[in-house]
Amino acid sequence: MGAAQNKTQIIVLRVLLGLFEAGFAPGCAFYLSSWYKKYELTSRFAWLFTSTAVAGTLSGLLAGVILDHLEGARGFRGWRWLFILEGVASIVGAVVIFFVLPDFPSSTTRNGFLTEEERTLACNRLAAEGFGLTQGPQRKVGHWKAFKMVCADWRTWGLALLFVLNTGSQTMQYFIPCLVKSFGWRGKTAQYYTIPSYGFAIVCVLSSCFLADRLKTI
């Protein structure tokens, strides 16, 4: 997006970004549920969702620094540098995670990550609660068949509806700089003033999620 030359290009790139990242949140939820029991999940989700708030905090700080020091550097506006640098960091992080993230408990082959005893324990913990990713590689289902099974389950559509209904509240973060500007702050100062809202979100998410696991209310 840092190379976009007009509004149309920005809109097209933003749509493509949304398409490519659409599976991230449900994919993370699925992955975590293959490792943790029911009343262990909420606190793990807390760290996942807190990472969004932490990223927002760091993004506001980084945006202020970039707009302050890189405006006009090598002929690029500061906002272009913001997209370029944060985009490069995301790509590097994705490549690293691709190689280091372990598979499911029953099928992970990463040397030294789990012993055979630990793998068995991880599978049995989930089996005790009726979770299904414990059969091992010999019981794997093909991707297309798995996709059809998921689409045939009414719970999939219920969860999809919940994610859609939550989209409006999540997109608020994209407009926080605009809201801050409406109070009179401009430029790098407006970016710095986005940080407290994310800091407050971190406290709320961590406290509510850990309390939910503790009291077993979800």
Coordinates of C-alpha atoms in Angstrom, one line a residue:
M1 CA 0.0 0.0 0.0
G2 CA 3.0 2.2 0.4
A3 CA 3.3 2.3 -3.4
A4 CA -0.3 3.2 -4.1
Q5 CA -0.7 6.3 -6.2
N6 CA -4.4 7.0 -5.9
K7 CA -7.5 6.2 -3.8
T8 CA -8.6 3.4 -6.2
Q9 CA -5.4 1.5 -5.7
I10 CA -5.5 1.8 -2.0
I11 CA -9.1 0.4 -1.9
V12 CA -8.2 -2.5 -4.2
L13 CA -5.1 -3.3 -2.1
R14 CA -7.1 -3.1 1.1
V15 CA -9.7 -5.5 -0.2
L16 CA -6.9 -7.9 -1.2
L17 CA -5.3 -7.6 2.2
G18 CA -8.7 -8.4 3.8
L19 CA -9.1 -11.5 1.6
F20 CA -5.6 -12.8 2.4
E21 CA -5.9 -12.3 6.1
A22 CA -9.5 -13.4 6.5
G23 CA -8.5 -16.9 7.7
F24 CA -6.0 -15.6 10.3
A25 CA -8.3 -15.2 13.3
P26 CA -10.3 -18.4 12.9
G27 CA -7.1 -20.2 12.0
C28 CA -5.6 -19.1 15.3
A29 CA -8.7 -20.1 17.2
F30 CA -8.6 -23.6 15.6
Y31 CA -4.9 -24.0 16.3
L32 CA -5.1 -23.1 19.9
S33 CA -8.1 -25.4 20.4
S34 CA -6.0 -28.3 19.2
W35 CA -3.6 -27.8 22.1
Y36 CA -5.6 -26.5 25.1
K37 CA -8.6 -27.7 27.1
K38 CA -11.8 -25.8 27.3
Y39 CA -11.0 -23.9 30.5
E40 CA -7.4 -23.2 29.4
L41 CA -8.4 -21.6 26.1
T42 CA -9.7 -18.2 27.2
S43 CA -6.5 -17.1 28.9
R44 CA -4.6 -18.2 25.7
F45 CA -7.0 -16.3 23.6
A46 CA -6.3 -13.3 25.9
W47 CA -2.6 -13.3 24.8
L48 CA -3.7 -13.6 21.1
F49 CA -6.1 -10.7 21.3
T50 CA -3.8 -8.7 23.5
S51 CA -1.2 -8.9 20.8
T52 CA -3.5 -6.8 18.7
A53 CA -3.7 -4.2 21.3
V54 CA 0.1 -4.3 21.8
A55 CA 0.6 -4.0 18.1
G56 CA -1.7 -1.0 18.1
T57 CA 0.3 0.6 20.9
L58 CA 3.6 0.0 19.2
S59 CA 2.1 1.0 15.8
G60 CA 1.1 4.4 17.3
L61 CA 4.6 4.9 18.7
L62 CA 6.2 3.7 15.5
A63 CA 4.0 5.9 13.4
G64 CA 4.9 8.9 15.4
V65 CA 8.6 8.2 15.1
I66 CA 8.3 7.5 11.3
L67 CA 6.3 10.6 10.6
D68 CA 8.8 12.6 12.7
H69 CA 12.0 11.3 11.2
L70 CA 11.3 9.8 7.7
E71 CA 9.0 12.4 6.2
G72 CA 10.4 13.0 2.7
A73 CA 13.3 10.5 3.1
R74 CA 14.4 9.2 -0.3
G75 CA 11.4 11.1 -1.8
F76 CA 8.7 9.1 0.1
R77 CA 6.1 10.6 2.3
G78 CA 6.1 9.5 6.0
W79 CA 2.8 7.5 5.6
R80 CA 4.4 5.5 2.8
W81 CA 7.3 4.6 5.0
L82 CA 4.8 3.5 7.6
F83 CA 3.2 1.0 5.3
I84 CA 6.6 -0.2 3.9
L85 CA 8.3 -0.8 7.3
E86 CA 5.3 -2.4 9.0
G87 CA 4.7 -4.5 5.9
V88 CA 8.3 -5.8 5.8
A89 CA 8.2 -6.6 9.5
S90 CA 5.0 -8.6 9.0
I91 CA 6.4 -10.6 6.1
V92 CA 9.6 -11.4 8.0
G93 CA 7.5 -12.5 11.0
A94 CA 5.3 -14.7 8.8
V95 CA 8.3 -16.5 7.3
V96 CA 9.9 -17.2 10.7
I97 CA 6.6 -18.5 12.1
F98 CA 6.1 -20.8 9.1
F99 CA 9.3 -22.6 9.9
V100 CA 9.1 -22.7 13.7
L101 CA 5.4 -23.2 14.6
P102 CA 4.7 -26.8 15.5
D103 CA 1.9 -28.9 14.0
F104 CA -0.9 -30.5 16.0
P105 CA 0.0 -32.6 19.1
S106 CA -0.7 -35.9 17.3
S107 CA 1.3 -35.1 14.2
T108 CA 4.0 -32.6 15.1
T109 CA 7.4 -33.9 13.8
R110 CA 9.5 -31.0 15.0
N111 CA 12.6 -32.6 16.6
G112 CA 13.0 -31.9 20.3
F113 CA 9.7 -30.0 20.6
L114 CA 7.7 -32.9 22.2
T115 CA 8.9 -36.3 23.5
E116 CA 6.7 -39.3 22.7
E117 CA 5.4 -39.2 26.3
E118 CA 4.5 -35.5 26.1
R119 CA 2.8 -36.0 22.7
T120 CA 0.7 -38.8 24.2
L121 CA -0.2 -36.6 27.2
A122 CA -1.2 -33.7 25.0
C123 CA -3.5 -36.0 22.9
N124 CA -5.1 -37.7 25.9
R125 CA -5.8 -34.3 27.6
L126 CA -7.9 -33.3 24.6
A127 CA -9.5 -36.7 24.2
A128 CA -10.8 -36.6 27.7
E129 CA -12.9 -33.5 26.7
G130 CA -14.0 -35.1 23.4
F131 CA -11.7 -33.0 21.2
G132 CA -11.1 -34.7 17.9
L133 CA -7.5 -33.8 16.8
T134 CA -6.0 -36.8 18.6
Q135 CA -6.2 -39.7 16.2
G136 CA -2.7 -39.3 14.7
P137 CA -1.5 -39.1 11.1
Q138 CA -3.1 -42.4 10.1
R139 CA -6.6 -41.0 10.5
K140 CA -6.1 -37.7 8.5
V141 CA -8.9 -36.4 6.3
G142 CA -8.2 -34.8 3.0
H143 CA -8.4 -31.1 2.7
W144 CA -11.5 -31.0 0.4
K145 CA -13.4 -33.6 2.5
A146 CA -12.5 -31.7 5.6
F147 CA -13.8 -28.4 4.0
K148 CA -17.1 -30.1 3.1
M149 CA -17.5 -31.5 6.6
V150 CA -16.9 -28.1 8.1
C151 CA -19.4 -26.4 5.8
A152 CA -22.0 -29.0 6.6
D153 CA -21.8 -28.3 10.4
W154 CA -24.3 -25.6 11.5
R155 CA -22.0 -24.5 14.2
T156 CA -19.6 -23.3 11.6
W157 CA -22.2 -20.9 10.3
G158 CA -23.0 -19.8 13.8
L159 CA -19.4 -18.9 14.6
A160 CA -19.1 -17.2 11.2
L161 CA -22.1 -15.0 12.1
L162 CA -20.5 -14.1 15.5
F163 CA -17.3 -13.0 13.7
V164 CA -19.3 -10.9 11.2
L165 CA -21.3 -9.2 14.0
N166 CA -18.0 -8.5 15.8
T167 CA -16.4 -6.9 12.7
G168 CA -17.9 -3.5 13.4
S169 CA -16.4 -3.1 16.8
Q170 CA -13.0 -4.4 15.6
T171 CA -12.8 -1.8 12.8
M172 CA -12.9 1.0 15.4
Q173 CA -9.1 0.7 15.7
Y174 CA -8.7 1.9 12.1
F175 CA -10.4 5.1 12.9
I176 CA -8.8 5.9 16.3
P177 CA -6.2 8.3 14.7
C178 CA -9.1 10.2 13.0
L179 CA -11.0 10.4 16.3
V180 CA -7.9 11.7 18.0
K181 CA -7.4 14.3 15.3
S182 CA -11.0 15.5 15.9
F183 CA -9.9 16.6 19.3
G184 CA -7.3 18.9 17.7
W185 CA -4.1 16.9 17.7
R186 CA -2.3 16.6 14.4
G187 CA 0.6 14.6 12.8
K188 CA 2.9 12.6 15.1
T189 CA 1.1 13.9 18.2
A190 CA -2.2 12.4 17.1
Q191 CA -0.4 9.0 16.6
Y192 CA 1.1 9.1 20.1
Y193 CA -2.3 9.8 21.6
T194 CA -3.7 6.6 20.2
I195 CA -1.5 4.6 22.6
P196 CA -3.5 5.0 25.8
S197 CA -6.7 3.5 24.3
Y198 CA -4.7 0.3 23.4
G199 CA -3.1 0.2 26.8
F200 CA -6.5 0.3 28.5
A201 CA -7.7 -2.5 26.1
I202 CA -4.8 -4.7 27.1
V203 CA -5.8 -4.4 30.8
C204 CA -9.4 -5.2 30.1
V205 CA -8.7 -8.2 27.8
L206 CA -6.2 -9.9 30.1
S207 CA -8.2 -9.4 33.3
S208 CA -11.5 -10.5 31.9
C209 CA -10.1 -13.6 30.1
F210 CA -8.0 -14.8 33.0
L211 CA -11.0 -14.3 35.3
A212 CA -13.2 -16.3 32.9
D213 CA -10.8 -19.3 33.0
R214 CA -10.4 -19.0 36.8
L215 CA -14.2 -19.0 37.4
K216 CA -14.9 -21.3 34.4
T217 CA -17.7 -19.0 33.2
I218 CA -17.1 -19.5 29.4

